[in-house]
Coordinates of C-alpha atoms and ligand atoms in Angstrom, one line a residue:
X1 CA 47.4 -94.7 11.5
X2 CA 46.1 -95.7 15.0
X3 CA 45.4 -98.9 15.9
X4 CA 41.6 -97.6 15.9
X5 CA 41.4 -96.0 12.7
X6 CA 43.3 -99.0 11.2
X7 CA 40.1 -101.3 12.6
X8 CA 37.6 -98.9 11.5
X9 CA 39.1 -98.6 8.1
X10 CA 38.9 -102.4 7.6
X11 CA 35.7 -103.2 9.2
X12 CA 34.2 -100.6 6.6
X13 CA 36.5 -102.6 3.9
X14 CA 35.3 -105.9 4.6
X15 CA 31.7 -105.6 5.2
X16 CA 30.6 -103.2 2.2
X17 CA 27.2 -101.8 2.0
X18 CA 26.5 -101.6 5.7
X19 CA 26.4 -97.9 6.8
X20 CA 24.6 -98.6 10.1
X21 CA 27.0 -101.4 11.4
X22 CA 30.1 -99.0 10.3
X23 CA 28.2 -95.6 12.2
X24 CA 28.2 -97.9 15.5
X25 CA 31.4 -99.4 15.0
X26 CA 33.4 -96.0 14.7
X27 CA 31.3 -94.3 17.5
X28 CA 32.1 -97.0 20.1
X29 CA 35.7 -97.6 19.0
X30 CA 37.0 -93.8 18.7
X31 CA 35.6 -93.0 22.1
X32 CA 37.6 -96.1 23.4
X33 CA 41.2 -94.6 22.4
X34 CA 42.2 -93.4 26.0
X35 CA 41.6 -97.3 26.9
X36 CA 43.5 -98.4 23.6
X37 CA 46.3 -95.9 24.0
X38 CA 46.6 -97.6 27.8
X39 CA 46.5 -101.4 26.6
X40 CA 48.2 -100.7 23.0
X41 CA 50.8 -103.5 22.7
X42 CA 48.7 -106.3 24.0
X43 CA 45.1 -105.2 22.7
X44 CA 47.1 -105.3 19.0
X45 CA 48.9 -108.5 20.2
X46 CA 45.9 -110.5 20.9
X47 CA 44.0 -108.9 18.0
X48 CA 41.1 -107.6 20.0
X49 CA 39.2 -105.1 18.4
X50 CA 39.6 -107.6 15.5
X51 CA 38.1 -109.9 17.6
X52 CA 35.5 -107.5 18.9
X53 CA 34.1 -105.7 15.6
X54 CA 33.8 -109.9 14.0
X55 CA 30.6 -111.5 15.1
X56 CA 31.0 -114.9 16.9
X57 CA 29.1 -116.2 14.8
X58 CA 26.4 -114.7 11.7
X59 CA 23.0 -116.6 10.5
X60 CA 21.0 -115.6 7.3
X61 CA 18.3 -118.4 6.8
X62 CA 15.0 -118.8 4.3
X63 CA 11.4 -118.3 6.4
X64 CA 8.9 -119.3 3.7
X65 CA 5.4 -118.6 4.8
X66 CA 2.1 -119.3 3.7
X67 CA -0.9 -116.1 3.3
X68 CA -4.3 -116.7 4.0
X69 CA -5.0 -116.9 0.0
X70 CA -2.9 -119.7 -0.3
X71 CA 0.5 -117.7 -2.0
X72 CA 3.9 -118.7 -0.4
X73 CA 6.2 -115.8 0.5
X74 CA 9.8 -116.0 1.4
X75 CA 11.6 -113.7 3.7
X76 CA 15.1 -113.8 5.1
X77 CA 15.6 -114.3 8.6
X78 CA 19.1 -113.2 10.7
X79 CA 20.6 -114.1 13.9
X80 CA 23.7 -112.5 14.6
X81 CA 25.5 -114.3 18.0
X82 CA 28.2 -111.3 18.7
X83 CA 30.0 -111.8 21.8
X84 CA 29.4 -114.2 24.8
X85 CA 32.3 -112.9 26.7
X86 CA 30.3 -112.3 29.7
X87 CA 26.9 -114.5 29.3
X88 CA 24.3 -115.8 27.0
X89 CA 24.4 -114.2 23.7
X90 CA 21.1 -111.8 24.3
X91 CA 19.6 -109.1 22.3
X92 CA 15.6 -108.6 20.5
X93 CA 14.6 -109.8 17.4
X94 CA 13.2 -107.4 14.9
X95 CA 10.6 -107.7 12.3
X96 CA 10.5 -105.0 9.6
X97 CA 11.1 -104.6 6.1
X98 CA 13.8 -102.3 6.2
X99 CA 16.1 -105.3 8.2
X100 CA 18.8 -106.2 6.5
X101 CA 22.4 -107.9 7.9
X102 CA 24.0 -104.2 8.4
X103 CA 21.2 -103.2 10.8
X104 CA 21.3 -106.6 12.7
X105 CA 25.2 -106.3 13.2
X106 CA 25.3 -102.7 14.1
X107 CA 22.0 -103.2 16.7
X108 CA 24.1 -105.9 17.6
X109 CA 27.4 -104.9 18.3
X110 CA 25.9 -101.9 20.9
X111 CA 23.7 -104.9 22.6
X112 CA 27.4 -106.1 23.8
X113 CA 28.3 -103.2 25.5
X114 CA 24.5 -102.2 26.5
X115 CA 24.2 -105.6 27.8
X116 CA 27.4 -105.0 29.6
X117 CA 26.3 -102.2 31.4
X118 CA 23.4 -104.0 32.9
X119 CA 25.8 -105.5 35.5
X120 CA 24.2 -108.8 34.3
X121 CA 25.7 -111.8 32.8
X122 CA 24.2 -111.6 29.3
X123 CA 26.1 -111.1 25.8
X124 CA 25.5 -109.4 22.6
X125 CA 23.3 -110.7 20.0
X126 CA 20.4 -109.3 17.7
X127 CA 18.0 -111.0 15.2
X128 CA 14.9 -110.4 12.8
X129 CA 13.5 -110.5 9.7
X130 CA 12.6 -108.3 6.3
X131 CA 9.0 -109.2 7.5
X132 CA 6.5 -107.3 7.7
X133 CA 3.9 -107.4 10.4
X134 CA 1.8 -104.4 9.5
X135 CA -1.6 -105.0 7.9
X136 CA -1.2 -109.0 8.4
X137 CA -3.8 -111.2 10.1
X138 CA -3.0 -113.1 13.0
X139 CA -2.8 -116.8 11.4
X140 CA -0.2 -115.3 8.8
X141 CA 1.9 -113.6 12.0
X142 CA 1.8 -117.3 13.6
X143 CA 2.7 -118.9 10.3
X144 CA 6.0 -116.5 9.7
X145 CA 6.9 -117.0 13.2
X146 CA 6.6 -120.6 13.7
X147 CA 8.3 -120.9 10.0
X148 CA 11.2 -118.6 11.2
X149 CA 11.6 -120.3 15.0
X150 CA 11.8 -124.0 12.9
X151 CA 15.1 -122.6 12.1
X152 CA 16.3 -120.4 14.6
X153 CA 15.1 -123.2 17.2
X154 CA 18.6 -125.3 16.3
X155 CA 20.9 -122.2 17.6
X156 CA 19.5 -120.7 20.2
X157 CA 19.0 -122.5 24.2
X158 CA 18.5 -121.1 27.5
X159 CA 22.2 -121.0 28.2
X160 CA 23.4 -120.4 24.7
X161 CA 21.1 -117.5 23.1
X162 CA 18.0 -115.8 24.6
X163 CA 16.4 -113.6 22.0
X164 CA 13.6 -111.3 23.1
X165 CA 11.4 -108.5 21.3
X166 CA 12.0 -105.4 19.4
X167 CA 9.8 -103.2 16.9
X168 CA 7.7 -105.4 15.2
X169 CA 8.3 -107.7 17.5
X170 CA 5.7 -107.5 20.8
X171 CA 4.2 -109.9 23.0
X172 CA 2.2 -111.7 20.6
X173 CA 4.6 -112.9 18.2
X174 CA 7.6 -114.1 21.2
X175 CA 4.5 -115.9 22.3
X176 CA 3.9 -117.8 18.6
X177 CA 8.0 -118.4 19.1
X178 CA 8.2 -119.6 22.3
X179 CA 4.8 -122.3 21.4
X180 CA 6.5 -123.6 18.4
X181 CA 10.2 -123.8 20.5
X182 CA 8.8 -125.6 23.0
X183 CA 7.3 -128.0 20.4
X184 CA 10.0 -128.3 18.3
X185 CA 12.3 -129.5 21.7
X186 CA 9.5 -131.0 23.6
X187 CA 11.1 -128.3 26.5
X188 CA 10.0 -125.7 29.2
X189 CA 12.4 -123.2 29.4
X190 CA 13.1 -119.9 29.4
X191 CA 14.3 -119.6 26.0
X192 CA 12.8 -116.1 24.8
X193 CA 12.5 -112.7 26.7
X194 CA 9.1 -110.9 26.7
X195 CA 6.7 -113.7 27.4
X196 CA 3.4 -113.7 28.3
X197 CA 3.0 -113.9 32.3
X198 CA 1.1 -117.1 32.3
X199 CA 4.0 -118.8 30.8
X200 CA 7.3 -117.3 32.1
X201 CA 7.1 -113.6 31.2
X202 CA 8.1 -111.1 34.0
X203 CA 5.9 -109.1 35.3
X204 CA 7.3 -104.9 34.2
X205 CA 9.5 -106.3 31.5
X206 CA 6.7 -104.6 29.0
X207 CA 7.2 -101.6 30.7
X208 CA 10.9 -102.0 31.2
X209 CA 12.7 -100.1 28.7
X210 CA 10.6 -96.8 28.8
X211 CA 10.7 -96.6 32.6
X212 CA 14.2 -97.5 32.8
X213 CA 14.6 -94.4 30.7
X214 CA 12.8 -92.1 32.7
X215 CA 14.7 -93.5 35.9
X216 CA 18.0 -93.1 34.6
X217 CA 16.9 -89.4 32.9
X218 CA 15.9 -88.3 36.3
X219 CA 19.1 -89.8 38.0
X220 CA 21.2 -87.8 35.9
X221 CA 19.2 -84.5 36.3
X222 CA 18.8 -85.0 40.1
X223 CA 22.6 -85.1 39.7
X224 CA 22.9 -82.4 38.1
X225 CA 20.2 -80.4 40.3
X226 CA 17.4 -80.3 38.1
X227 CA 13.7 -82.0 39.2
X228 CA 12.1 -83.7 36.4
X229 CA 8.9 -82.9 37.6
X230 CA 7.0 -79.7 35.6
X231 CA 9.4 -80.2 32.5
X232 CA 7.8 -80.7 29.0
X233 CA 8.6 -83.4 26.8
X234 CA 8.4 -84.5 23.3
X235 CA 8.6 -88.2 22.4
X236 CA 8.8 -89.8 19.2
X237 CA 7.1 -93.0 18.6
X238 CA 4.2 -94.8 19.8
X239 CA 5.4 -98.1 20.3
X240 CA 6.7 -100.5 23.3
X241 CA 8.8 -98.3 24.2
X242 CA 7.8 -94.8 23.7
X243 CA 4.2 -95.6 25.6
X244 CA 6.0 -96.7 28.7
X245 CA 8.2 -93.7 28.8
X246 CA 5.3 -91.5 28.3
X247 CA 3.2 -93.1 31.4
X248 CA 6.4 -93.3 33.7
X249 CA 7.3 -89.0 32.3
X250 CA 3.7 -88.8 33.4
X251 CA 3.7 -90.7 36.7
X252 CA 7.0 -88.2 37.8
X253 CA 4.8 -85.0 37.1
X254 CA 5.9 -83.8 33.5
X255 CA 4.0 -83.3 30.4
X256 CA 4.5 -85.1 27.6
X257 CA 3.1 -83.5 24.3
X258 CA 4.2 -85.3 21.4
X259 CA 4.3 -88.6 19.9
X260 CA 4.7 -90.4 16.4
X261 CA 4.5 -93.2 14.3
X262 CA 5.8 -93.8 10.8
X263 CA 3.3 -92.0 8.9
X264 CA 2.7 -89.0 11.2
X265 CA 3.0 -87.2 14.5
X266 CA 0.7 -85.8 17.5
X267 CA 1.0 -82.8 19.5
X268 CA -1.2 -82.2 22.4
X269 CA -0.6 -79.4 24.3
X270 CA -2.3 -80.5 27.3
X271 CA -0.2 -83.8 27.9
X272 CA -0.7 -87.0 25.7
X273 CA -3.8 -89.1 26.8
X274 CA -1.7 -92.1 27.3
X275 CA -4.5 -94.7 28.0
X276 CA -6.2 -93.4 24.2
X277 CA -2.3 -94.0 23.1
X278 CA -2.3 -97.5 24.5
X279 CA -5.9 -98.4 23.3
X280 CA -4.9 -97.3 19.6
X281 CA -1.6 -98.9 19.4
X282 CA -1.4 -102.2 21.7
X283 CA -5.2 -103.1 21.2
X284 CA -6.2 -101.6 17.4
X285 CA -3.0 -101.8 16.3
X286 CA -4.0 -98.3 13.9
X287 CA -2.6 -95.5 13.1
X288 CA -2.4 -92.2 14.6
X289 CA -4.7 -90.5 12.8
X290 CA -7.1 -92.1 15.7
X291 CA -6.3 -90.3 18.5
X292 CA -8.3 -86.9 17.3
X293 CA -11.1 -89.0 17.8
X294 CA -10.5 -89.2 21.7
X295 CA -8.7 -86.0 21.7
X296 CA -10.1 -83.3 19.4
X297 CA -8.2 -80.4 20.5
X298 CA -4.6 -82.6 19.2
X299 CA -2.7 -81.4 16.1
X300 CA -2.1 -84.6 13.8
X301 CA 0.1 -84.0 11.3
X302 CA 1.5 -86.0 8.2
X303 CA 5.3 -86.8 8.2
X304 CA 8.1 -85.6 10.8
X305 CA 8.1 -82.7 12.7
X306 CA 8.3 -83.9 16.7
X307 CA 11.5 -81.8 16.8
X308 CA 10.1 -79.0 16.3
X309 CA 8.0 -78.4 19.3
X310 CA 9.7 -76.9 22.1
X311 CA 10.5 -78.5 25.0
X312 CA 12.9 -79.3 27.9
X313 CA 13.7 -82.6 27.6
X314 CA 13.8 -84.7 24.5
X315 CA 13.2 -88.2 24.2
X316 CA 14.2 -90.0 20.9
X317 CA 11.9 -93.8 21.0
X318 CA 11.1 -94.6 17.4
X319 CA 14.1 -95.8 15.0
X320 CA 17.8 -95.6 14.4
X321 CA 18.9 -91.8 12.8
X322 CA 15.6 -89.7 13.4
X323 CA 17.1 -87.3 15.2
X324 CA 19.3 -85.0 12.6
X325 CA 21.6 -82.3 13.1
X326 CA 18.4 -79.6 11.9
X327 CA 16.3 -81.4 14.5
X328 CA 19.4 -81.0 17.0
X329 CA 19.4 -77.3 16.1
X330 CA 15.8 -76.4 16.4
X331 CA 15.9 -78.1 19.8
X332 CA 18.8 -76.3 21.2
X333 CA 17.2 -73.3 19.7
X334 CA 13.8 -74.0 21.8
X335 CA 16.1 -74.5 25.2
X336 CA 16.5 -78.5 25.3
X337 CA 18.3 -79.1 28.5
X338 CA 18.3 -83.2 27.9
X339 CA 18.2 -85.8 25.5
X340 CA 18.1 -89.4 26.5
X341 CA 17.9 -91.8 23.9
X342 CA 15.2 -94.7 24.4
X343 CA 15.2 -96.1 20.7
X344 CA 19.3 -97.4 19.5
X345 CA 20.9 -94.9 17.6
X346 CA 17.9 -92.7 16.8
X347 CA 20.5 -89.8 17.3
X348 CA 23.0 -89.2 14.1
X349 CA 26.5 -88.6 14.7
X350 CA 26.5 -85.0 13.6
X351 CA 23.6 -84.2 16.1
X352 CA 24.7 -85.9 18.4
X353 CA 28.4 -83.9 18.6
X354 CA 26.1 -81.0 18.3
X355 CA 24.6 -81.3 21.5
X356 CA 27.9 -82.2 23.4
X357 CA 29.0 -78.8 21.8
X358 CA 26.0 -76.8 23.2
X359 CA 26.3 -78.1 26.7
X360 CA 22.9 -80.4 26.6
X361 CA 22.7 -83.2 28.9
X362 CA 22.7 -86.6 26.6
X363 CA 22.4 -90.2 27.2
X364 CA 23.2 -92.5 24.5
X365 CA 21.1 -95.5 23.8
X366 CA 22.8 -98.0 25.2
X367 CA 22.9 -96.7 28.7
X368 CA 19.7 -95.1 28.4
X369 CA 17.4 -97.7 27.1
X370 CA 19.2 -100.3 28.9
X371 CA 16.7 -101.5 31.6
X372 CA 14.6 -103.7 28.7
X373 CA 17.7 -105.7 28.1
X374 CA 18.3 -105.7 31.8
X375 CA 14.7 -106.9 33.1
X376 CA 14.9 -109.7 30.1
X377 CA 17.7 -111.1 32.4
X378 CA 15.9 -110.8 35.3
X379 CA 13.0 -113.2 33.6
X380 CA 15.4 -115.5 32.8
X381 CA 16.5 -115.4 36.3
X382 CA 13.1 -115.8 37.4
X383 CA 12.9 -118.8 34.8
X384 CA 16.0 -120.4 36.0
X385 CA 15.0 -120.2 39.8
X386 CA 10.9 -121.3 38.6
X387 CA 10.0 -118.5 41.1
X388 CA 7.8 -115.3 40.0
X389 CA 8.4 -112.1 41.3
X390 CA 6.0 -109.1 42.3
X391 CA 5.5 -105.6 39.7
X392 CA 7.4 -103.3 42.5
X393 CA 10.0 -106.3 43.1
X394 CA 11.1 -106.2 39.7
X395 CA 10.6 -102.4 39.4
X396 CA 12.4 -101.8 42.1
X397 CA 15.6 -103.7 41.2
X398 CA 14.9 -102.2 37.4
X399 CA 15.3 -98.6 39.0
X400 CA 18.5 -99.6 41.0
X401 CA 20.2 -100.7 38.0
X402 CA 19.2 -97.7 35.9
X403 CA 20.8 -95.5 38.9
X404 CA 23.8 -97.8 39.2
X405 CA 24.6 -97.6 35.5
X406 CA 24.5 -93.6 35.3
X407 CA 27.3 -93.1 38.2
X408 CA 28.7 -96.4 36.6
X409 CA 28.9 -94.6 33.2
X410 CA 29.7 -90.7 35.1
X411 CA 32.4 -92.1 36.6
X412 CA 34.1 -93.6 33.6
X413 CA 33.8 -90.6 31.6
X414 CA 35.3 -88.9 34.7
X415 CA 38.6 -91.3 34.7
X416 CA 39.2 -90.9 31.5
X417 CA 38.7 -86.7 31.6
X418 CA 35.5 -86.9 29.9
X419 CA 33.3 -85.2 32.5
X420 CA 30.0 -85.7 31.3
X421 CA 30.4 -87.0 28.5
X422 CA 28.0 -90.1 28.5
X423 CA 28.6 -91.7 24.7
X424 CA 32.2 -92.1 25.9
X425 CA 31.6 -93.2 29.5
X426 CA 29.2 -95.8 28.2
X427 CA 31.3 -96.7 25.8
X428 CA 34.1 -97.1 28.1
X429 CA 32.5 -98.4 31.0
X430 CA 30.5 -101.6 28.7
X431 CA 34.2 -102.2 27.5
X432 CA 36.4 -102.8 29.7
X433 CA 34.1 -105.7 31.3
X434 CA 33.8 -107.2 27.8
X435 CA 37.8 -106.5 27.4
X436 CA 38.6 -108.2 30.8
X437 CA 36.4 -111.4 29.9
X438 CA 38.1 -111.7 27.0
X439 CA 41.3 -111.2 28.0
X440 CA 40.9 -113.9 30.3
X441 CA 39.1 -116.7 28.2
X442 CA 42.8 -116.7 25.7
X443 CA 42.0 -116.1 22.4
X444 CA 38.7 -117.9 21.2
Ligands
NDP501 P1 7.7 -100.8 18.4 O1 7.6 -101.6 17.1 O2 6.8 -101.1 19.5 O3 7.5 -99.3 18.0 C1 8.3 -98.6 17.1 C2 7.7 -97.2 16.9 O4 8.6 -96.5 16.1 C3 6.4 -97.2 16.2 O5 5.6 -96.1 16.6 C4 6.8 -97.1 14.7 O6 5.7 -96.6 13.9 C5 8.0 -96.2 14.8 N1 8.9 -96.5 13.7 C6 9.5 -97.7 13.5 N2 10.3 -97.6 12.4 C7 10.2 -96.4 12.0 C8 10.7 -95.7 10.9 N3 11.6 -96.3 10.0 N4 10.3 -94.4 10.7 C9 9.5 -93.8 11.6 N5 8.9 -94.4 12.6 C10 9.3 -95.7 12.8 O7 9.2 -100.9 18.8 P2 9.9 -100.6 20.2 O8 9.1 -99.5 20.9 O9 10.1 -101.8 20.9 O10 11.3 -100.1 19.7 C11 11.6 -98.7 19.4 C12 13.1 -98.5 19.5 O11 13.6 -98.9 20.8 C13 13.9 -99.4 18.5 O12 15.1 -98.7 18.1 C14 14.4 -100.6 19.4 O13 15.5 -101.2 18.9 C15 14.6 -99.8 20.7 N6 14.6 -100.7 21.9 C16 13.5 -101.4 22.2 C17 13.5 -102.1 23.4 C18 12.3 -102.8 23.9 O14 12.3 -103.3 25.0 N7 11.2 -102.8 23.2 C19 14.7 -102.2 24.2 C20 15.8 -101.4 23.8 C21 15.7 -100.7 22.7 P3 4.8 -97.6 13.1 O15 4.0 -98.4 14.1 O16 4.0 -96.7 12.2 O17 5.8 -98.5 12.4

């Protein structure tokens, strides 16, 4: 058996019951075998993809919380510190029912290699909770997150582990965080991503990940001779980050026409209203059924179906596995040219291979929706330095990355005779960065 397989087989051995973590363990190492078969003797030596696959370090703690009725509840909270190869363990923190340690593990072994990517000095790490933030009043959102910061607040630091958002996770909640860190150490610092601008927060981090992946979408296109511009897309989600790639789609002239949420999806022909969007999600917080009321002409409908509508260019925002092979299909079918993943993993491994087959442009998550991760870092740089820099500053420097990292990952996948093939660039490109630090820190 190769040295891979024999990791994969025992990672799947040794942590039972976590499909996710194993999905993103076997995608990332299989596509590294041309580096393996290169540094064999050494990588099995040191024990390195041992190493790499075995989080640093794994919390599960108790958050009990009081409701507004007076009844305790008691939910489990997770930080999972993965690597620190190459910085500050970093990586969001997400709130939802269906987290359990599997999803935290595998959302936080691709935030090594995503964070990787970045060119920044930031490690892998991802938190949360089985909490659930829909349908709760403000006071009992405050209550679970100072509860769950009294514990995290002992393990994380500005130079040890800087957590920031994710789904379920927004800019209120890192702000209840960050007010009862700050109490808890009696200190200032830049401790959490995502933070409001009056106290730290960066200005076009909330817009960060979905611009990043329109930059790096149009990169590759313009790359591959194709202009964004008059192309329809269909977006699922209607959260952080499907919003902002909706707006920055819109800003580079093409038409978005769908988005989702759990319990249904919207398609609007003439181009989704993003300002209604932004009013029914980031100020309501409702549900989708809303936007008819602003848009009457829409189609709402109940369940999944996004996929279905045809389009150029597909754009993947909500959750991990949405996108099935059937979905894959009926996209191909309609003439998808791209798919750029702006949600972690949304794509399942049979779709996925799908698309390579049929010759359609696709980014993978963690090169795709990399520019969050990567204008979290440049808040804590802000942070560090005390300074605050302007909207197109940090745009600007978002958008160079994002262009950077797609010839970054093209060239990899080039290297290694992979042309085009973006999972395995990215793959191989976060990597070997993270394989070099590690190799040169002995074996810790
Ligand atoms: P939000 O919570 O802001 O939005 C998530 C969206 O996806 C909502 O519309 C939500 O619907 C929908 N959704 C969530 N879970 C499910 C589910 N199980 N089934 C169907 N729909 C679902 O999260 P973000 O936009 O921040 O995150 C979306 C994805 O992007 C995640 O995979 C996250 O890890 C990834 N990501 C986010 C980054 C960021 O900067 N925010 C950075 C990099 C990656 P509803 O409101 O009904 O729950």
């Amino acid at each position: 058996m190769s040295y891979v397989n024999e990791v994969i087989t025992r990672v799947i051995k040794e942590n039972p019951n976590e499909p996710e973590f194993h999905q993103a363990v076997k995608e990332v190492l299989l596509s590294l075998e041309p580096v393996v078969a290169k540094h064999e003797a050494q990588m099995r030596r040191d024990a390195l993809l041992e190493r790499l696959v075995n989080p640093e370090r794994q919390l599960k703690f108790r958050v009990p919380w009081i409701d507004d009725n007076g009844q305790v509840h008691v939910n489990t909270g997770y930080r999972v510190q993965f690597n620190s190869a190459i910085g500050p363990y970093k990586g969001g923190l997400r709130l939802h029912p269906s987290v359990n340690l599997g999803i935290i593990k595998f959302l936080g072994f691709e935030q090594i290699f995503k964070n990787s990517l970045t060119g920044l000095p930031i490690g892998g790490g991802k938190g949360g909770s089985d909490f659930d933030p829909k349908g709760k009043t403000d006071r009992e959102i405050m209550a679970f997150c100072q509860s769950f910061m009294t514990e995290l607040a002992k393990h994380i630091g500005e130079d040890t582990d800087v957590p920031a958002g994710d789904i379920g996770t927004g800019a209120r909640e890192i702000g209840y965080m960050f007010g009862q860190y700050k109490r808890l150490r009696n200190k200032f610092t830049g401790v959490l991503t995502g933070k409001g601008l009056p106290f730290g927060g960066s200005l076009a981090r909330t817009q960060a990940t979905g611009y990043g992946l329109l930059y790096i979408t149009q990169e590759m296109l313009r790359c591959h001779d194709i202009d964004l511009s008059g192309k329809t897309i269909c977006v699922s989600g209607a959260g952080n980050v499907a919003i902002y790639a909706i707006e920055k789609a819109q800003q580079l002239g093409a038409k978005v026409v769908t988005c989702s949420d759990s319990t249904g999806w919207i398609y609007d022909e003439e181009g989704i209203d993003v300002a209604l969007l932004k009013e029914i999600k980031e100020v309501k917080r409702a549900r989708l059924t809303e936007y008819l009321a602003g848009r009457p002409h829409a189609q709402y409908r109940d369940g999944k179906g996004v996929w279905s509508i045809p389009c150029d260019i597909a754009l993947p925002c909500a959750t991990q596995n949405e996108l099935h092979l059937e979905d894959a299909k009926q996209l191909v079918a309609n003439g998808v040219i791209a798919v750029a993943e702006g949600a972690n993993m949304p794509t399942t491994e049979d779709a996925t291979n799908y698309f390579h087959e049929q010759g359609v442009y696709f980014l993978p998550a963690k090169a795709a929706n990399a520019g969050g991760v990567a204008t979290s870092a440049l808040e804590m740089s802000q942070n560090s330095e005390r300074l605050h820099w302007t909207f197109d500053e940090v745009d600007a420097m978002l958008k160079d990355i994002m262009v950077q990292l797609y010839h970054n990952i093209d060239d990899a996948a080039a290297k290694y005779g992979f042309d085009g093939n973006y999972v395995v660039g990215a793959n191989i490109a976060g990597f070997e960065k993270v394989m070099e630090a590690m190799n040169a820190q002995g074996i810790v």
